[in-house]
Amino acid sequence: MMLGAELSALLRASNPLRRPISRSWTCLPCRHANYRFQQRRGITTSTPGDHKKPYYVTTPIFYVNAAPHVGHLYTIVLADILKRWQLLLGNTDAKLLTGTDEHGMKIQQAAEAQGMTPQALCDTNCQTFKSLATACNASYDHFIRTTEETHKEAVRHFWEMLQHRGYIYTAKHEGWYSVSDETFYPASAVQPTLDPATGRKRITSIETGKEVEWSSEENYHFRLSAFQDRLLEYYDKNPDFIRPNTYMRQIVQVVSSGLQDLSISRPSTRLSWGIGVPGDETQTIYVWLDALVNYLTYAGYPFPPGQESRHIWPADVQVVGKDIIRFHCIYWPAFLMALDLPLPRNILAHAHWTINHAKMSKSTGNVVNPMFAIERFGIDGMRYFLARDGPMTNDSDYDNHFIAERYKKGLQWGLGNTTSRLLRPRRWKVGKCVSWATQGQLPEETDLDMEQREMLEDLPEQVQIEMDNLNPRKALDHIMGAVAQISKYFQATEPWNMADRVDPDQPSELGHVIFNIAESQRIAGILLQPFMPEKAARLLDMLGVARTTEKRSFKAATYGSDRDYGIPLIKLGRGVEGTLFPPLMTYD
Ligand code: MSP
């Protein structure tokens, strides 16, 4: 067995996330009294009930012109983790909205190409996105479709209000339009290229590489340029409005370099699949204006006068991919400012999944079917991988081998293995160790035990800080860092040898080791619920943590706060069947 000091140094060095510890030992009952005292004084960082309105999270709504891919899955999973985190904190009325974006040229053309009516195409394809949201266990509260009548009414009202306030005018509009991106580009943002497949000359967007076509038409415009100063002032006063900060810097740069008014309708002769401009059926509302309003539709817009504060708007966090930050961080806030509506509190942007360093995209065809991935790695295997390696500021390359490696190292050999090594042996009784430890009946802990305890005491706060910063990836790093450290502690303390030297029915130093390992699994299990809802629930069942909200809440992730667990709630099966993370089938 290693010496305590040597081992402490090794464990410290092995976890880069550890902060220096300077707390002295206090028995558990005293620590709890202290915790309750802090709570009464409002010192703790947990936030149940802090929000006056339900916490509101949104995903972008998905175009239904093609099937979903892993990039879409990623966006939904990120948003779902944020919502489930709120549930864990006790904000039981938190809401998650997802859905489909069903209007626009892209859908109109896709339907034409398939010989279907646009409505039939939408009805069929929206189901695949709904199935994806269900298959990935997204706890969405509503699945919105922009072809729903309530949404159309909300958009018409929104338009009329913009018009009423003088923000809409008609003018001739000329520019390069990309159907794929559903946006106009200025001449400076396009370039001539050759289509690699056919050798045909074409004009494409420099940013997205998508083909553009010249368009010259009379349509309605929104006075976006009038909002340049207000937007810059808002960004300045709310430096965390867009996370991560690199996207904030990009947006500030774009807005600082000047804003042009925005074309917000197309002639119905060209685009018929959309919402008609109120009072002018010769024009169809621009699909992005239509789509952005979906976030308000679910919140009950148009709000009856005087009742704005009774609704869930503004969104607390809107998750979007980096390709659509311009729409969410410039146009959307400007529209809302024009109507004096509150702005979303945060936009969380993420980078893209790539395949061989090219963006995974349905128009390029290099997509991974998320349903196959879920079937292969299990939904929680996928959720874990997406949350752990998902691109935030830089794109990430997607590869089945990366998923399998993450699964094996973090879940199978880490969390899963430690759980079964803790629960299988009959040489110690987890329930007894829990009760001795929480009632202060164990002898004084060693320095090493103390370090593990303090690491676990720090963990929930570290995770919470990252979740407050909308950084689930870092939060998960902390949890898995703790799991890895405890697995080293398990190995190094060799409790199976200790059990030979002591009477397992009497409180002894073995109790500290088993209790610390059990606590690590229990605390990790609680904190992992937003990330891997099914596996975390099973882990807590295996540990015998009561299936109550109270015992599985963020507050319960406090070290030593649960005095009576340790007897599994489910039968611990033998072999592959009984393991938390069974070996993967082949993944090549
Ligand atoms: N319909 C618009 C959004 C309107 S929201 C008012 C749209 N739809 S989309 O289907 O093209 O994209 C939906 C989301 O998926 C976007 O956030 C986009 O960034 C994301 N992704 C699409 N491809 C992706 C990757 N390759 N990687 C990660 N996310 C990706 O845009």
Coordinates of C-alpha atoms and ligand atoms in Angstrom, one line a residue:
M1 CA 0.0 0.0 0.0
M2 CA 1.3 3.5 -0.8
L3 CA 2.2 6.0 1.9
G4 CA -0.5 8.6 2.6
A5 CA 1.6 11.6 1.7
E6 CA 2.9 10.0 -1.5
L7 CA -0.6 9.0 -2.5
S8 CA -2.1 12.4 -1.7
A9 CA 0.5 14.1 -4.0
L10 CA -0.3 11.6 -6.8
L11 CA -4.0 12.2 -6.5
R12 CA -3.6 15.9 -6.4
A13 CA -1.4 15.9 -9.5
S14 CA -3.7 13.6 -11.3
N15 CA -6.7 16.0 -11.1
P16 CA -6.0 19.4 -12.8
L17 CA -9.4 20.6 -11.7
R18 CA -8.6 20.4 -8.0
R19 CA -8.3 23.6 -6.1
P20 CA -6.1 23.9 -3.1
I21 CA -7.8 22.8 0.1
S22 CA -7.4 24.5 3.4
R23 CA -10.4 23.2 5.4
S24 CA -9.8 21.3 8.7
W25 CA -11.7 18.3 9.8
T26 CA -15.2 18.7 11.3
C27 CA -17.5 15.8 12.1
L28 CA -20.4 15.3 9.6
P29 CA -23.3 16.2 11.9
C30 CA -21.4 19.5 12.7
R31 CA -20.8 20.2 9.0
H32 CA -24.5 19.8 8.4
A33 CA -25.5 22.2 11.1
N34 CA -23.1 24.6 9.5
Y35 CA -24.6 24.1 6.0
R36 CA -28.1 24.7 7.3
F37 CA -26.9 27.9 9.0
Q38 CA -25.4 29.1 5.8
Q39 CA -28.6 28.2 3.9
R40 CA -30.6 30.3 6.4
R41 CA -28.3 33.2 5.8
G42 CA -28.6 32.7 2.0
I43 CA -24.9 31.9 1.7
T44 CA -25.2 28.8 -0.3
T45 CA -25.0 29.0 -4.1
S46 CA -28.0 26.8 -4.9
T47 CA -30.8 28.7 -6.4
P48 CA -34.1 26.8 -6.1
G49 CA -37.0 29.2 -6.4
D50 CA -34.8 32.2 -7.3
H51 CA -36.6 32.8 -10.6
K52 CA -39.8 34.7 -10.6
K53 CA -40.9 33.2 -13.8
P54 CA -40.3 29.7 -15.1
Y55 CA -36.8 29.2 -16.5
Y56 CA -37.2 29.1 -20.3
V57 CA -34.7 27.3 -22.6
T58 CA -35.1 27.1 -26.4
T59 CA -33.5 25.2 -29.2
P60 CA -33.4 26.6 -32.7
I61 CA -36.3 25.2 -34.8
F62 CA -35.2 22.8 -37.5
Y63 CA -35.7 23.1 -41.2
V64 CA -37.8 20.2 -42.4
N65 CA -36.4 20.0 -45.9
A66 CA -34.2 17.0 -45.0
A67 CA -33.7 14.5 -42.2
P68 CA -32.1 15.3 -38.9
H69 CA -28.4 14.7 -38.3
V70 CA -26.0 14.5 -35.3
G71 CA -25.5 18.4 -35.4
H72 CA -29.2 18.7 -34.6
L73 CA -29.1 16.1 -31.9
Y74 CA -26.2 18.0 -30.3
T75 CA -28.2 21.3 -30.2
I76 CA -31.2 19.5 -28.6
V77 CA -29.1 17.7 -26.0
L78 CA -27.3 20.8 -25.0
A79 CA -30.6 22.7 -24.4
D80 CA -32.0 19.7 -22.6
I81 CA -29.0 19.5 -20.2
L82 CA -29.6 23.2 -19.3
K83 CA -33.3 22.6 -18.7
R84 CA -32.7 19.4 -16.6
W85 CA -30.1 21.3 -14.6
Q86 CA -32.8 23.7 -13.6
L87 CA -35.0 20.8 -12.6
L88 CA -32.2 19.5 -10.5
L89 CA -31.9 22.9 -8.8
G90 CA -35.6 22.7 -7.9
N91 CA -36.9 24.9 -10.6
T92 CA -39.6 22.4 -11.4
D93 CA -41.5 24.7 -13.8
A94 CA -38.5 25.1 -16.1
K95 CA -39.5 24.9 -19.8
L96 CA -37.9 23.6 -22.9
L97 CA -39.1 24.5 -26.4
T98 CA -38.1 22.8 -29.6
G99 CA -39.8 22.4 -33.0
T100 CA -39.6 22.8 -36.7
D101 CA -39.2 25.7 -39.1
E102 CA -41.6 24.9 -41.9
H103 CA -41.8 27.9 -44.2
G104 CA -39.6 29.5 -46.8
M105 CA -38.0 28.9 -50.2
K106 CA -36.0 26.0 -49.0
I107 CA -39.0 24.0 -48.0
Q108 CA -41.0 25.1 -51.0
Q109 CA -38.3 23.9 -53.4
A110 CA -37.7 20.6 -51.5
A111 CA -41.5 19.9 -51.8
E112 CA -41.5 20.7 -55.5
A113 CA -38.5 18.5 -56.1
Q114 CA -40.2 15.6 -54.3
G115 CA -43.6 16.2 -56.0
M116 CA -45.3 16.9 -52.7
T117 CA -47.3 19.8 -51.4
P118 CA -45.2 21.8 -48.9
Q119 CA -47.7 20.9 -46.1
A120 CA -47.4 17.2 -46.8
L121 CA -43.6 17.5 -46.7
C122 CA -43.8 19.3 -43.4
D123 CA -46.2 16.9 -41.9
T124 CA -44.0 14.0 -42.7
N125 CA -40.6 15.5 -41.9
C126 CA -41.6 17.2 -38.7
Q127 CA -42.2 13.7 -37.3
T128 CA -38.6 12.7 -37.8
F129 CA -37.5 15.7 -35.7
K130 CA -40.1 14.9 -33.0
S131 CA -38.9 11.3 -32.9
L132 CA -35.4 12.5 -32.5
A133 CA -36.3 14.8 -29.6
T134 CA -38.1 11.8 -28.0
A135 CA -35.3 9.3 -28.7
C136 CA -32.7 11.5 -27.1
N137 CA -34.8 11.9 -24.0
A138 CA -35.2 15.6 -24.4
S139 CA -37.6 16.8 -21.7
Y140 CA -39.3 19.3 -24.1
D141 CA -42.5 20.9 -22.9
H142 CA -43.8 21.8 -26.4
F143 CA -42.9 21.0 -30.0
I144 CA -43.8 24.0 -32.0
R145 CA -44.4 24.0 -35.8
T146 CA -44.4 27.3 -37.6
T147 CA -47.3 26.2 -39.7
E148 CA -49.6 26.2 -36.6
E149 CA -52.3 28.8 -36.7
T150 CA -51.4 30.2 -33.3
H151 CA -47.9 30.9 -34.5
K152 CA -49.1 32.5 -37.7
E153 CA -51.3 34.8 -35.7
A154 CA -48.4 35.7 -33.4
V155 CA -46.2 36.5 -36.5
R156 CA -48.9 38.7 -38.1
H157 CA -49.4 40.6 -34.9
F158 CA -45.6 41.0 -34.5
W159 CA -45.5 42.4 -38.0
E160 CA -48.4 44.8 -37.5
M161 CA -46.7 46.1 -34.4
L162 CA -43.4 46.8 -36.2
Q163 CA -45.4 48.5 -38.9
H164 CA -47.4 50.5 -36.5
R165 CA -44.3 51.8 -34.8
G166 CA -42.8 52.9 -38.2
Y167 CA -40.1 50.3 -38.5
I168 CA -41.2 48.8 -41.8
Y169 CA -41.1 50.5 -45.2
T170 CA -41.1 49.3 -48.9
A171 CA -38.2 49.7 -51.2
K172 CA -36.5 48.0 -54.1
H173 CA -34.1 45.4 -53.0
E174 CA -31.3 44.0 -55.0
G175 CA -28.8 41.4 -53.7
W176 CA -27.5 37.9 -53.7
Y177 CA -29.9 35.5 -52.1
S178 CA -29.0 32.0 -50.8
V179 CA -31.9 29.7 -50.6
S180 CA -29.9 27.2 -48.6
D181 CA -29.1 29.8 -46.0
E182 CA -32.4 31.7 -46.5
T183 CA -30.5 35.0 -46.4
F184 CA -29.3 37.9 -48.6
Y185 CA -25.6 38.6 -48.8
P186 CA -24.0 41.9 -49.9
A187 CA -21.7 41.8 -52.9
S188 CA -18.6 41.8 -50.6
A189 CA -19.8 38.5 -49.0
V190 CA -19.9 36.4 -52.2
Q191 CA -17.4 35.1 -54.7
P192 CA -17.3 33.2 -58.0
T193 CA -16.5 29.5 -57.6
L194 CA -16.6 26.3 -59.6
D195 CA -19.0 23.6 -58.7
P196 CA -16.6 20.7 -58.0
A197 CA -19.1 18.1 -59.2
T198 CA -20.0 19.7 -62.5
G199 CA -17.4 22.3 -63.2
R200 CA -20.2 24.9 -63.6
K201 CA -19.3 28.5 -62.7
R202 CA -21.5 29.9 -59.9
I203 CA -21.5 32.5 -57.2
T204 CA -21.3 31.4 -53.6
S205 CA -21.3 32.9 -50.1
I206 CA -17.8 33.3 -48.8
E207 CA -19.1 32.4 -45.3
T208 CA -21.0 29.2 -46.0
G209 CA -20.0 28.2 -49.5
K210 CA -23.7 28.0 -50.5
E211 CA -24.8 29.1 -53.9
V212 CA -26.5 32.5 -54.2
E213 CA -28.7 33.9 -56.9
W214 CA -29.2 37.5 -58.0
S215 CA -32.5 38.9 -56.9
S216 CA -34.0 42.3 -57.6
E217 CA -37.4 43.0 -56.3
E218 CA -39.7 45.4 -54.5
N219 CA -40.2 44.3 -50.9
Y220 CA -40.6 45.4 -47.2
H221 CA -37.7 46.4 -45.2
F222 CA -37.0 46.6 -41.4
R223 CA -35.1 49.6 -40.2
L224 CA -32.3 47.5 -38.7
S225 CA -29.7 50.3 -39.2
A226 CA -31.6 52.4 -36.6
F227 CA -30.6 49.9 -33.9
Q228 CA -26.9 49.9 -34.3
D229 CA -26.2 52.2 -31.3
R230 CA -28.8 50.5 -29.1
L231 CA -27.4 47.1 -29.9
L232 CA -23.8 48.1 -29.2
E233 CA -24.9 49.7 -25.9
Y234 CA -26.8 46.6 -25.0
Y235 CA -23.8 44.4 -25.7
D236 CA -21.6 46.7 -23.7
K237 CA -23.9 46.6 -20.7
N238 CA -24.4 42.9 -21.0
P239 CA -21.0 41.5 -21.8
D240 CA -22.2 37.9 -21.1
F241 CA -25.3 38.2 -23.3
I242 CA -23.6 35.8 -25.9
R243 CA -21.6 32.9 -24.6
P244 CA -18.9 31.8 -25.2
N245 CA -17.3 35.3 -25.4
T246 CA -15.6 34.8 -28.7
Y247 CA -19.0 35.0 -30.4
M248 CA -19.8 38.1 -28.5
R249 CA -16.6 39.7 -29.9
Q250 CA -17.6 38.6 -33.4
I251 CA -21.0 40.1 -33.2
V252 CA -19.8 43.4 -31.7
Q253 CA -17.4 43.7 -34.6
V254 CA -20.1 43.0 -37.2
V255 CA -22.5 45.5 -35.7
S256 CA -19.7 48.1 -35.2
S257 CA -18.9 48.0 -38.8
G258 CA -22.4 49.1 -39.7
L259 CA -25.8 47.6 -40.2
Q260 CA -28.0 47.8 -43.3
D261 CA -31.7 47.7 -43.3
L262 CA -33.1 44.2 -43.6
S263 CA -35.4 42.9 -46.4
I264 CA -38.2 41.1 -44.5
S265 CA -40.5 39.9 -47.3
R266 CA -40.4 38.3 -50.7
P267 CA -42.9 38.6 -53.5
S268 CA -45.5 35.9 -53.2
T269 CA -45.0 35.1 -56.9
R270 CA -41.5 33.8 -55.9
L271 CA -42.3 32.6 -52.4
S272 CA -45.8 31.4 -51.7
W273 CA -45.0 29.0 -48.9
G274 CA -45.1 31.3 -45.9
I275 CA -47.2 33.8 -44.0
G276 CA -48.7 36.5 -46.1
V277 CA -47.9 40.1 -45.1
P278 CA -50.9 41.5 -43.3
G279 CA -52.9 43.6 -45.7
D280 CA -50.7 42.8 -48.7
E281 CA -51.0 39.3 -50.0
T282 CA -48.6 40.0 -52.8
Q283 CA -45.8 39.6 -50.3
T284 CA -44.8 36.7 -48.0
I285 CA -43.0 37.4 -44.7
Y286 CA -39.3 36.5 -44.6
V287 CA -38.8 33.1 -43.1
W288 CA -36.3 34.2 -40.5
L289 CA -38.7 36.9 -39.1
D290 CA -41.4 34.2 -39.0
A291 CA -39.2 31.6 -37.4
L292 CA -37.7 33.8 -34.7
V293 CA -41.2 34.7 -33.4
N294 CA -41.7 31.1 -32.5
Y295 CA -40.0 31.7 -29.2
L296 CA -42.6 34.3 -28.3
T297 CA -45.5 32.2 -29.7
Y298 CA -44.9 29.5 -27.0
A299 CA -44.6 32.2 -24.4
G300 CA -48.2 33.4 -25.2
Y301 CA -47.5 36.3 -27.5
P302 CA -49.4 38.6 -28.2
F303 CA -49.4 39.3 -24.5
P304 CA -52.6 40.8 -23.2
P305 CA -51.8 44.4 -22.2
G306 CA -50.5 44.6 -18.6
Q307 CA -49.9 40.9 -18.4
E308 CA -46.4 40.7 -19.9
S309 CA -44.9 39.8 -16.6
R310 CA -47.2 36.8 -16.1
H311 CA -45.5 35.0 -19.1
I312 CA -42.3 33.0 -19.4
W313 CA -40.7 35.5 -21.8
P314 CA -37.8 36.4 -21.9
A315 CA -36.0 33.2 -22.6
D316 CA -33.3 32.5 -20.1
V317 CA -31.1 30.8 -22.6
Q318 CA -31.4 30.2 -26.3
V319 CA -29.1 27.6 -27.7
V320 CA -28.0 28.2 -31.3
G321 CA -25.3 27.0 -33.7
K322 CA -22.6 29.5 -34.7
D323 CA -24.0 29.7 -38.3
I324 CA -27.2 31.4 -37.0
I325 CA -25.8 33.8 -34.4
R326 CA -26.3 36.8 -36.7
F327 CA -30.0 36.1 -36.7
H328 CA -30.3 35.5 -33.0
C329 CA -27.8 38.1 -31.7
I330 CA -28.5 41.0 -34.1
Y331 CA -31.8 40.7 -35.9
W332 CA -33.8 39.1 -33.1
P333 CA -32.7 41.6 -30.4
A334 CA -33.4 44.5 -32.8
F335 CA -36.9 43.2 -33.5
L336 CA -37.6 42.9 -29.8
M337 CA -36.1 46.3 -29.1
A338 CA -38.4 47.8 -31.7
L339 CA -41.4 46.5 -29.8
D340 CA -40.0 47.3 -26.3
L341 CA -40.0 43.6 -25.5
P342 CA -37.4 42.1 -23.2
L343 CA -34.4 40.5 -24.8
P344 CA -33.4 36.9 -24.1
R345 CA -31.0 36.8 -21.1
N346 CA -28.4 34.6 -22.8
I347 CA -27.6 33.2 -26.2
L348 CA -25.5 30.1 -25.9
A349 CA -23.8 29.5 -29.2
H350 CA -21.9 26.4 -30.2
A351 CA -19.5 25.5 -33.0
H352 CA -20.1 22.6 -35.5
W353 CA -19.5 18.9 -35.8
T354 CA -17.4 18.2 -38.8
I355 CA -16.5 15.1 -40.7
N356 CA -13.0 15.1 -42.0
H357 CA -13.0 18.8 -41.0
A358 CA -15.9 19.7 -43.3
K359 CA -19.1 20.9 -41.6
M360 CA -21.6 18.0 -41.2
S361 CA -24.5 19.3 -43.2
K362 CA -27.5 17.8 -45.0
S363 CA -26.8 19.9 -48.2
T364 CA -23.2 18.5 -48.3
G365 CA -24.5 15.0 -47.6
N366 CA -21.8 14.1 -45.1
V367 CA -24.2 13.5 -42.2
V368 CA -24.4 11.0 -39.5
N369 CA -27.9 9.7 -38.8
P370 CA -28.5 10.4 -35.1
M371 CA -30.9 7.5 -34.7
F372 CA -28.2 5.0 -35.8
A373 CA -25.7 6.6 -33.4
I374 CA -28.2 6.4 -30.5
E375 CA -28.9 2.7 -31.3
R376 CA -25.2 2.0 -31.4
F377 CA -24.0 3.8 -28.3
G378 CA -27.2 4.1 -26.3
I379 CA -28.8 7.4 -25.8
D380 CA -26.8 8.2 -22.6
G381 CA -23.6 7.1 -24.3
M382 CA -24.3 9.7 -27.0
R383 CA -25.4 12.4 -24.6
Y384 CA -22.3 11.9 -22.6
F385 CA -20.1 12.1 -25.7
L386 CA -21.9 15.1 -27.1
A387 CA -21.7 17.0 -23.8
R388 CA -18.1 16.0 -23.1
D389 CA -16.6 16.7 -26.6
G390 CA -19.2 18.9 -28.2
P391 CA -17.8 21.9 -30.0
M392 CA -18.3 25.2 -28.3
T393 CA -15.7 27.7 -29.7
N394 CA -13.9 25.4 -32.1
D395 CA -15.4 22.8 -34.4
S396 CA -14.9 19.1 -33.4
D397 CA -14.4 16.2 -35.7
Y398 CA -16.9 13.4 -35.3
D399 CA -15.8 9.8 -35.3
N400 CA -17.2 6.6 -33.9
H401 CA -13.9 5.8 -32.4
F402 CA -13.9 8.9 -30.2
I403 CA -17.3 8.0 -28.9
A404 CA -16.2 4.4 -28.1
E405 CA -13.1 5.7 -26.3
R406 CA -15.1 8.1 -24.2
Y407 CA -17.6 5.4 -23.4
K408 CA -14.9 2.9 -22.4
K409 CA -12.6 5.2 -20.4
G410 CA -15.1 7.5 -18.6
L411 CA -18.2 5.3 -18.3
Q412 CA -17.3 1.6 -18.5
W413 CA -13.9 1.6 -16.8
G414 CA -14.5 4.7 -14.7
L415 CA -18.0 5.2 -13.3
G416 CA -19.3 1.7 -14.1
N417 CA -16.4 -0.2 -12.8
T418 CA -16.1 1.7 -9.5
T419 CA -19.8 1.2 -8.9
S420 CA -19.6 -2.6 -9.3
R421 CA -16.4 -2.9 -7.3
L422 CA -18.1 -0.9 -4.5
L423 CA -21.4 -2.8 -4.5
R424 CA -20.5 -6.4 -5.4
P425 CA -18.1 -7.5 -2.6
R426 CA -19.6 -8.9 0.5
R427 CA -16.6 -7.9 2.6
W428 CA -18.1 -4.5 3.5
K429 CA -21.6 -3.2 3.9
V430 CA -22.1 0.1 2.2
G431 CA -25.3 0.9 4.2
K432 CA -23.5 0.4 7.5
C433 CA -20.5 2.6 6.4
V434 CA -23.0 5.3 5.4
S435 CA -24.7 5.2 8.7
W436 CA -21.4 5.1 10.8
A437 CA -20.0 8.0 8.8
T438 CA -23.1 10.2 8.9
Q439 CA -23.5 9.6 12.6
G440 CA -19.9 10.5 13.5
Q441 CA -19.1 6.9 14.6
L442 CA -15.9 6.4 12.6
P443 CA -12.4 7.0 13.9
E444 CA -10.6 10.1 12.7
E445 CA -10.0 10.1 9.0
T446 CA -6.6 10.0 7.4
D447 CA -5.2 12.9 5.4
L448 CA -6.0 11.0 2.3
D449 CA -9.6 10.4 3.3
M450 CA -9.9 14.0 4.1
E451 CA -8.7 15.1 0.7
Q452 CA -11.2 12.9 -1.0
R453 CA -14.0 14.2 1.2
E454 CA -13.0 17.8 0.6
M455 CA -12.8 17.2 -3.1
L456 CA -16.3 15.8 -3.0
E457 CA -17.5 18.7 -0.9
D458 CA -16.2 21.2 -3.4
L459 CA -17.6 19.4 -6.4
P460 CA -21.2 20.5 -6.5
E461 CA -20.2 24.2 -6.3
Q462 CA -17.6 23.8 -9.0
V463 CA -20.2 22.1 -11.2
Q464 CA -22.7 24.8 -10.4
I465 CA -20.3 27.6 -11.3
E466 CA -19.8 26.1 -14.7
M467 CA -23.5 25.5 -15.3
D468 CA -24.2 29.1 -14.3
N469 CA -21.7 30.1 -16.9
L470 CA -23.6 27.9 -19.4
N471 CA -20.6 25.6 -19.8
P472 CA -22.0 22.1 -19.4
R473 CA -18.8 20.7 -21.0
K474 CA -16.6 22.0 -18.1
A475 CA -19.2 21.0 -15.6
L476 CA -19.1 17.5 -16.8
D477 CA -15.3 17.6 -16.8
H478 CA -15.4 18.4 -13.1
I479 CA -17.7 15.5 -12.4
M480 CA -15.7 13.0 -14.4
G481 CA -12.5 14.4 -12.9
A482 CA -13.8 13.5 -9.4
V483 CA -14.9 10.0 -10.6
A484 CA -11.4 9.4 -12.0
Q485 CA -9.8 10.6 -8.8
I486 CA -12.0 8.3 -6.6
S487 CA -11.2 5.4 -8.8
K488 CA -7.5 6.0 -8.1
Y489 CA -8.2 6.3 -4.4
F490 CA -10.1 3.0 -4.5
Q491 CA -7.1 1.3 -6.1
A492 CA -4.6 2.9 -3.8
T493 CA -6.3 2.3 -0.5
E494 CA -7.0 -1.3 -1.3
P495 CA -10.1 -1.6 0.9
W496 CA -10.2 -5.4 0.1
N497 CA -7.0 -5.7 2.1
M498 CA -8.3 -3.5 4.9
A499 CA -11.3 -5.7 5.2
D500 CA -8.9 -8.6 6.1
R501 CA -7.5 -6.6 9.0
V502 CA -10.7 -5.2 10.5
D503 CA -14.1 -6.5 11.6
P504 CA -16.5 -5.3 8.8
D505 CA -19.3 -5.1 11.3
Q506 CA -17.6 -2.6 13.5
P507 CA -16.8 1.0 12.6
S508 CA -13.1 1.3 11.5
E509 CA -10.9 3.2 9.0
L510 CA -12.4 0.9 6.3
G511 CA -15.7 2.9 6.8
H512 CA -14.1 6.1 5.6
V513 CA -12.9 4.6 2.4
I514 CA -16.1 2.9 1.5
F515 CA -18.1 5.9 2.5
N516 CA -16.0 8.2 0.4
I517 CA -16.4 5.9 -2.6
A518 CA -20.1 5.6 -2.1
E519 CA -20.5 9.3 -1.7
S520 CA -18.5 9.9 -4.9
Q521 CA -20.9 7.7 -6.8
R522 CA -24.0 9.1 -5.2
I523 CA -22.9 12.8 -5.7
A524 CA -21.8 12.0 -9.3
G525 CA -25.0 10.2 -9.9
I526 CA -27.1 13.1 -8.7
L527 CA -25.0 15.7 -10.7
L528 CA -25.1 13.5 -13.8
Q529 CA -28.8 13.4 -14.0
P530 CA -29.1 16.3 -16.5
F531 CA -26.4 14.7 -18.7
M532 CA -27.4 11.0 -18.6
P533 CA -30.9 10.8 -17.1
E534 CA -31.4 7.1 -17.5
K535 CA -27.9 5.9 -16.5
A536 CA -27.8 8.3 -13.6
A537 CA -31.2 7.1 -12.3
R538 CA -30.0 3.5 -12.5
L539 CA -26.8 4.3 -10.7
L540 CA -28.7 5.9 -7.9
D541 CA -31.1 2.9 -7.8
M542 CA -28.1 0.6 -7.5
L543 CA -26.7 2.7 -4.6
G544 CA -30.1 2.6 -3.0
V545 CA -30.7 6.3 -3.0
A546 CA -34.4 6.9 -2.4
R547 CA -36.4 7.8 -5.5
T548 CA -37.6 11.1 -4.2
T549 CA -37.0 14.5 -5.6
E550 CA -35.4 15.6 -2.3
K551 CA -32.9 12.7 -2.2
R552 CA -31.9 13.2 -5.8
S553 CA -31.8 17.0 -6.0
F554 CA -28.8 19.3 -6.2
K555 CA -29.0 20.0 -2.5
A556 CA -28.7 16.3 -1.9
A557 CA -25.4 16.3 -3.7
T558 CA -23.9 17.7 -0.5
Y559 CA -21.4 15.3 1.0
G560 CA -22.9 13.3 3.8
S561 CA -26.4 14.7 3.5
D562 CA -28.0 11.3 2.8
R563 CA -27.9 9.1 5.9
D564 CA -29.8 6.1 4.7
Y565 CA -28.7 4.6 1.4
G566 CA -26.6 1.7 0.6
I567 CA -29.1 -1.1 0.0
P568 CA -29.8 -1.4 -3.8
L569 CA -33.3 -0.6 -5.0
I570 CA -32.9 -3.0 -7.9
K571 CA -31.4 -6.4 -8.2
L572 CA -27.8 -6.2 -9.1
G573 CA -27.7 -8.6 -12.0
R574 CA -24.6 -10.7 -12.8
G575 CA -22.4 -10.3 -15.9
V576 CA -23.0 -8.0 -18.8
E577 CA -26.7 -7.6 -18.1
G578 CA -26.1 -6.3 -14.6
T579 CA -23.4 -3.8 -15.4
L580 CA -24.2 -0.1 -15.7
F581 CA -22.2 0.3 -18.9
P582 CA -22.1 -3.0 -20.7
P583 CA -19.4 -3.4 -23.4
L584 CA -20.2 -1.8 -26.7
M585 CA -21.0 -4.0 -29.7
T586 CA -18.6 -3.4 -32.6
Y587 CA -18.6 0.1 -33.6
D588 CA -16.7 0.2 -36.9
Ligands
MSP1 N1 -34.3 26.9 -39.1 C1 -33.1 27.6 -38.7 C2 -33.2 28.0 -37.3 C3 -34.3 28.9 -37.0 S1 -34.4 29.3 -35.3 C4 -35.5 30.5 -35.1 C5 -32.0 26.6 -38.9 N2 -32.3 25.3 -39.0 S2 -31.3 24.1 -39.3 O1 -32.0 22.9 -39.3 O2 -30.5 24.4 -40.4 O3 -30.3 24.1 -38.1 C6 -30.7 23.9 -36.8 C7 -29.6 23.9 -35.8 O4 -28.7 22.8 -36.0 C8 -28.7 25.2 -35.8 O5 -28.4 25.6 -34.5 C9 -27.5 24.7 -36.5 O6 -26.3 25.4 -36.1 C10 -27.4 23.3 -36.0 N3 -26.5 22.5 -36.8 C11 -26.6 22.3 -38.1 N4 -25.5 21.6 -38.5 C12 -24.7 21.4 -37.5 C13 -23.4 20.8 -37.3 N5 -22.8 20.2 -38.2 N6 -22.9 20.8 -36.0 C14 -23.6 21.4 -34.9 N7 -24.8 22.0 -35.1 C15 -25.3 22.1 -36.4 O7 -30.8 27.0 -39.0

